[in-house]
Each structure stands twice: as structure tokens, then as C-alpha cells.
Tab-separated table of C-alpha atoms in Angstrom:
chain	number	residue	atom	x	y	z
A	17	UNK	CA	16.259	-10.670	-12.777
A	18	UNK	CA	13.798	-13.080	-11.217
A	19	UNK	CA	15.330	-14.829	-8.219
A	20	UNK	CA	12.505	-17.342	-7.934
A	21	UNK	CA	11.265	-18.927	-11.141
A	22	UNK	CA	8.340	-21.119	-11.979
A	23	UNK	CA	8.852	-21.975	-15.615
A	24	UNK	CA	5.581	-23.800	-16.207
A	25	UNK	CA	2.710	-21.314	-16.441
A	26	UNK	CA	0.086	-24.048	-16.366
A	27	UNK	CA	-0.471	-27.718	-15.584
A	28	UNK	CA	-3.476	-29.934	-16.210
A	29	UNK	CA	-3.946	-33.303	-14.482
A	30	UNK	CA	-6.717	-35.830	-14.023
A	31	UNK	CA	-8.436	-36.158	-10.670
A	32	UNK	CA	-6.734	-38.779	-8.521
A	33	UNK	CA	-3.376	-38.469	-10.264
A	34	UNK	CA	-0.250	-36.739	-9.016
A	35	UNK	CA	0.384	-33.032	-9.640
A	36	UNK	CA	4.003	-31.893	-9.641
A	37	UNK	CA	4.766	-28.184	-9.590
A	38	UNK	CA	8.330	-27.010	-9.957
A	39	UNK	CA	10.299	-24.011	-8.761
A	40	UNK	CA	13.902	-22.889	-9.247
A	41	UNK	CA	15.827	-20.221	-7.405
A	42	UNK	CA	19.089	-18.441	-8.005
A	43	UNK	CA	19.982	-16.846	-4.682
A	44	UNK	CA	21.993	-19.211	-2.493
A	45	UNK	CA	21.181	-17.041	0.538
A	46	UNK	CA	17.600	-18.283	0.539
A	47	UNK	CA	17.142	-20.731	3.384
A	48	UNK	CA	13.388	-21.177	3.611
A	49	UNK	CA	10.860	-21.919	0.927
A	50	UNK	CA	7.097	-21.661	0.994
A	51	UNK	CA	4.218	-22.577	-1.272
A	52	UNK	CA	1.063	-20.507	-1.514
A	53	UNK	CA	-2.221	-21.219	-3.219
A	54	UNK	CA	-4.448	-18.592	-4.764
A	55	UNK	CA	-8.032	-18.729	-5.926
A	56	UNK	CA	-9.463	-16.024	-8.229
A	57	UNK	CA	-10.441	-12.778	-6.490
A	58	UNK	CA	-8.798	-13.869	-3.237
A	59	UNK	CA	-5.435	-13.273	-1.614
A	60	UNK	CA	-2.861	-16.085	-1.580
A	61	UNK	CA	-2.956	-18.495	1.351
A	62	UNK	CA	-0.109	-20.473	2.855
A	63	UNK	CA	0.126	-24.150	1.960
A	64	UNK	CA	3.403	-25.719	3.066
A	65	UNK	CA	7.028	-24.765	3.683
A	66	UNK	CA	10.476	-26.296	3.944
A	67	UNK	CA	13.733	-25.286	5.540
A	68	UNK	CA	16.968	-25.554	3.593
A	69	UNK	CA	18.289	-28.027	6.160
A	70	UNK	CA	15.657	-30.522	5.054
A	71	UNK	CA	15.032	-32.213	1.747
A	72	UNK	CA	11.401	-33.151	2.272
A	73	UNK	CA	8.367	-31.940	4.167
A	74	UNK	CA	4.979	-33.603	4.091
A	75	UNK	CA	1.533	-32.420	5.117
A	76	UNK	CA	-1.316	-34.682	4.162
A	77	UNK	CA	-1.645	-34.797	0.388
A	78	UNK	CA	1.069	-32.178	-0.048
A	79	UNK	CA	4.805	-32.868	-0.092
A	80	UNK	CA	7.575	-30.436	-0.888
A	81	UNK	CA	10.992	-31.670	-1.993
A	82	UNK	CA	14.110	-29.540	-1.942
A	83	UNK	CA	17.276	-30.180	-3.950
A	84	UNK	CA	19.623	-27.563	-2.602
A	85	UNK	CA	22.535	-28.380	-4.901
A	86	UNK	CA	20.295	-27.875	-7.929
A	87	UNK	CA	18.497	-24.904	-6.359
A	88	UNK	CA	15.241	-26.621	-7.178
A	89	UNK	CA	12.107	-27.485	-5.277
A	90	UNK	CA	8.888	-29.188	-6.195
A	91	UNK	CA	5.413	-29.517	-4.743
A	92	UNK	CA	3.658	-32.876	-5.094
A	93	UNK	CA	-0.074	-33.201	-4.622
A	94	UNK	CA	-1.355	-36.763	-4.310
A	95	UNK	CA	-4.105	-37.499	-5.047
A	96	UNK	CA	-5.123	-34.364	-6.916
A	97	UNK	CA	-8.678	-33.125	-6.410
A	98	UNK	CA	-10.768	-30.652	-8.439
A	99	UNK	CA	-10.714	-28.270	-5.458
A	100	UNK	CA	-6.934	-28.060	-5.858
A	101	UNK	CA	-7.428	-26.091	-9.079
A	102	UNK	CA	-5.775	-22.745	-8.353
A	103	UNK	CA	-2.621	-20.744	-8.953
A	104	UNK	CA	0.354	-21.997	-6.936
A	105	UNK	CA	3.174	-19.661	-5.993
A	106	UNK	CA	6.598	-20.646	-4.778
A	107	UNK	CA	8.293	-18.172	-2.410
A	108	UNK	CA	11.701	-17.874	-0.791
A	109	UNK	CA	13.224	-15.969	2.064
A	110	UNK	CA	16.717	-15.639	3.485
A	111	UNK	CA	18.242	-15.595	6.932
A	112	UNK	CA	18.619	-12.362	8.769
A	113	UNK	CA	16.143	-9.820	9.969
A	114	UNK	CA	15.123	-8.203	6.714
A	115	UNK	CA	12.134	-10.487	6.242
A	116	UNK	CA	12.123	-10.059	2.473
A	117	UNK	CA	9.824	-12.635	0.862
A	118	UNK	CA	10.237	-13.217	-2.886
A	119	UNK	CA	7.665	-15.011	-5.049
A	120	UNK	CA	7.774	-16.753	-8.390
A	121	UNK	CA	5.504	-16.238	-11.382
A	122	UNK	CA	3.002	-18.885	-10.363
A	123	UNK	CA	1.667	-22.050	-11.992
A	124	UNK	CA	-2.021	-22.471	-12.751
A	125	UNK	CA	-3.125	-25.990	-11.879
A	126	UNK	CA	-6.284	-27.440	-13.358
A	127	UNK	CA	-7.513	-30.748	-11.989
A	128	UNK	CA	-10.091	-32.333	-14.262
A	129	UNK	CA	-12.843	-34.522	-12.782
B	243	UNK	CA	-8.812	-15.064	9.102
B	244	UNK	CA	-5.957	-12.668	9.776
B	245	UNK	CA	-7.142	-9.114	10.423
B	246	UNK	CA	-5.892	-7.420	7.307
B	247	UNK	CA	-7.905	-4.964	5.254
B	248	UNK	CA	-7.014	-3.253	2.011
B	249	UNK	CA	-8.716	-0.103	0.797
B	250	UNK	CA	-9.998	0.729	-1.655
B	251	UNK	CA	-10.805	-2.645	-3.219
B	252	UNK	CA	-11.202	-1.148	-6.677
B	253	UNK	CA	-10.014	2.126	-8.134
B	254	UNK	CA	-9.878	3.740	-11.539
B	255	UNK	CA	-7.621	6.744	-11.866
B	256	UNK	CA	-6.161	8.926	-14.583
B	257	UNK	CA	-2.579	8.939	-15.762
B	258	UNK	CA	-0.451	11.418	-13.867
B	259	UNK	CA	-2.540	11.554	-10.717
B	260	UNK	CA	-1.216	10.423	-7.321
B	261	UNK	CA	-2.883	7.398	-5.757
B	262	UNK	CA	-2.615	6.002	-2.228
B	263	UNK	CA	-3.560	2.465	-1.265
B	264	UNK	CA	-4.007	1.560	2.365
B	265	UNK	CA	-3.276	-1.659	4.219
B	266	UNK	CA	-4.601	-1.923	7.741
B	267	UNK	CA	-3.911	-4.796	10.160
B	268	UNK	CA	-5.225	-5.638	13.594
B	269	UNK	CA	-2.664	-8.396	14.340
B	270	UNK	CA	0.166	-6.158	15.578
B	271	UNK	CA	2.536	-7.924	13.167
B	272	UNK	CA	5.901	-6.329	12.636
B	273	UNK	CA	6.378	-7.013	8.937
B	274	UNK	CA	4.185	-5.641	6.162
B	275	UNK	CA	4.567	-5.997	2.417
B	276	UNK	CA	3.172	-4.613	-0.812
B	277	UNK	CA	3.097	-6.829	-3.899
B	278	UNK	CA	1.660	-6.433	-7.352
B	279	UNK	CA	0.295	-9.340	-9.359
B	280	UNK	CA	0.524	-9.291	-13.133
B	281	UNK	CA	0.058	-12.062	-15.712
B	282	UNK	CA	3.351	-13.769	-16.450
B	283	UNK	CA	5.107	-12.053	-13.563
B	284	UNK	CA	3.409	-13.530	-10.550
B	285	UNK	CA	3.723	-11.634	-7.303
B	286	UNK	CA	6.453	-9.016	-7.321
B	287	UNK	CA	7.567	-7.250	-4.177
B	288	UNK	CA	7.266	-3.457	-4.342
B	289	UNK	CA	8.241	-2.335	-0.839
B	290	UNK	CA	8.157	-3.834	2.600
B	291	UNK	CA	8.403	-2.679	6.182
B	292	UNK	CA	10.127	-4.298	9.141
B	293	UNK	CA	8.859	-1.860	11.730
B	294	UNK	CA	7.389	1.578	12.234
B	295	UNK	CA	9.222	4.006	9.960
B	296	UNK	CA	11.485	1.161	8.749
B	297	UNK	CA	10.969	0.349	5.096
B	298	UNK	CA	12.987	-1.066	2.229
B	299	UNK	CA	12.671	-1.466	-1.511
B	300	UNK	CA	11.599	-4.617	-3.240
B	301	UNK	CA	12.022	-5.828	-6.815
B	302	UNK	CA	9.857	-3.217	-8.554
B	303	UNK	CA	9.934	-0.082	-6.409
B	304	UNK	CA	10.328	2.601	-9.093
B	305	UNK	CA	7.344	4.945	-9.153
B	306	UNK	CA	6.154	3.845	-5.715
B	307	UNK	CA	6.716	5.133	-2.219
B	308	UNK	CA	5.531	3.827	1.140
B	309	UNK	CA	5.025	5.048	4.646
B	310	UNK	CA	4.465	3.353	7.958
B	311	UNK	CA	3.859	5.821	10.763
B	312	UNK	CA	2.147	3.286	13.018
B	313	UNK	CA	2.207	-0.484	13.334
B	314	UNK	CA	-1.238	-1.080	11.901
B	315	UNK	CA	-1.055	0.943	8.695
B	316	UNK	CA	1.157	0.600	5.634
B	317	UNK	CA	0.455	3.036	2.810
B	318	UNK	CA	1.510	2.606	-0.797
B	319	UNK	CA	1.617	5.742	-2.947
B	320	UNK	CA	1.890	5.919	-6.692
B	321	UNK	CA	3.428	9.326	-7.076
B	322	UNK	CA	2.212	9.868	-10.640
B	323	UNK	CA	0.195	6.938	-11.893
B	324	UNK	CA	1.049	5.395	-15.274
B	325	UNK	CA	-0.748	2.758	-17.319
B	326	UNK	CA	2.018	0.264	-16.513
B	327	UNK	CA	0.906	0.446	-12.886
B	328	UNK	CA	-2.472	-1.023	-13.730
B	329	UNK	CA	-2.405	-4.168	-11.627
B	330	UNK	CA	-3.797	-6.011	-8.652
B	331	UNK	CA	-2.030	-4.965	-5.468
B	332	UNK	CA	-1.758	-7.233	-2.447
B	333	UNK	CA	-0.714	-6.368	1.052
B	334	UNK	CA	0.738	-9.050	3.320
B	335	UNK	CA	1.700	-9.215	6.990
B	336	UNK	CA	4.060	-11.451	8.936
B	337	UNK	CA	4.643	-11.720	12.653
B	338	UNK	CA	8.371	-12.315	12.293
B	339	UNK	CA	11.153	-12.770	9.777
B	340	UNK	CA	12.038	-16.382	10.468
B	341	UNK	CA	11.524	-18.553	7.430
B	342	UNK	CA	8.692	-20.635	8.823
B	343	UNK	CA	6.606	-17.582	9.654
B	344	UNK	CA	3.857	-17.498	7.111
B	345	UNK	CA	2.576	-14.360	5.481
B	346	UNK	CA	-1.118	-13.502	5.492
B	347	UNK	CA	-2.524	-11.639	2.531
B	348	UNK	CA	-5.293	-9.140	2.088
B	349	UNK	CA	-8.014	-9.467	-0.521
B	350	UNK	CA	-6.250	-7.243	-3.024
B	351	UNK	CA	-6.884	-3.868	-4.656
B	352	UNK	CA	-7.581	-3.750	-8.368
B	353	UNK	CA	-6.146	-0.514	-9.758
B	354	UNK	CA	-6.781	0.669	-13.294
B	355	UNK	CA	-4.887	3.644	-14.681
B	356	UNK	CA	-6.528	5.143	-17.764
């Protein structure tokens, strides 16, 4: 049973437009959410995060929105650039000292020039 | 770049043989993780460690064991490799467990079980 779900395996957008990647979770104990980006043949790298006490966090072209009641978060990239083409993973972790970090299936973003 | 090294980077092994993958860090981070990446499944947590000799199971732990006898090394063992364990394995490290503590990943180990 996947606790973190990314239901769109792929997304294609035009350069300069907005990319919206979605993520749903089922465990209400999760209180922090992170997005990672992965290029082929490399390990994932951290992109942006959000605490459950917030509904928005922004970092440059990247904004993450959290709807806690719907157990849904989204990553917005504006404007999208060809270098943003990668696999994006949503991850979640809960309070406490266990440190367990659970990832979703990933969404492959292609930004066309 | 975070000091995290996975070895080997590539391995081909036969069904039924034991295999050990190594993750080595130079950051003195407390938390270490093993994930596998498969198409359609994303990154799935196998086992993780929250300190020396402290480990716990993840989402897909069957057929895997781990050991952490010192802070810098986290070993993943496939007790008897099967074709379903063909995958790319990633190790990750985190300094702490608070939510805003990011994880740093290694380059991955591509394992093929024939």
C-alpha cells in the first residue's frame, strides 16, 4: 500500500509555461513533505520542502502548495526550462525520531524548447 | 557534494547467491537509508538506520538484511538473490530526523540478477 502517490507518470510542457506536478498521501502522521529531482544515472537531489503547518513555500521558480485536508500537494515550476526535464519525486516524513522518509513513484517531466 | 559512496556501482550476480552492497559516508550523519528504484514504483524504502546497530524495516524489506556496525558504513545484503531484486539501489544519508533535514543520495548501484 503506497502511502505517497504520484498518479501522473509523465508530464510534457512547453518552455516558459507552468509545470504542475501532483502528489497525494494517505498517512495523516506525515508532517513534512519534500520534493526531489533526479537526472538519469544520478542520485536524487533535494529541491524544496514544506511543513504541514504551512500551505505554501516558494523558492525562486519553484513553489510547493499543501492542502492538508485533501492530503494533497503540488509542485509548480514557473517558468519551465528545458533543464528542468527530469524525474520528480515527492517524499513525506512524520514527526518523531524514526526518520523514515517515504517516496512516491515519481513523475517524468519533459520541457520542450 | 555530500561524502557518500556506494560500492560496487554495477554488479551482475546469479540467482541464489548472496550479495552485499556497501554505503560509506564521511559526513558523520546519524541516519542512513537503502532504497530501490524500479519503473512504476519510484523509490521504495528497504531498510534504514537511525544509529549504530539501530535499524528498522522499510516498505519492501523481505529478502534483504542490513547492518551498521559503525557510523560511516551501512551494508545491504541480499541473502539469496532473485531476479525480482534486479534494480537500481540508492543509499541516502540525513543528519537528523526533523522534517526539514534533507537527505543526500549516493550515485546508485545497478544490480542485475541472472
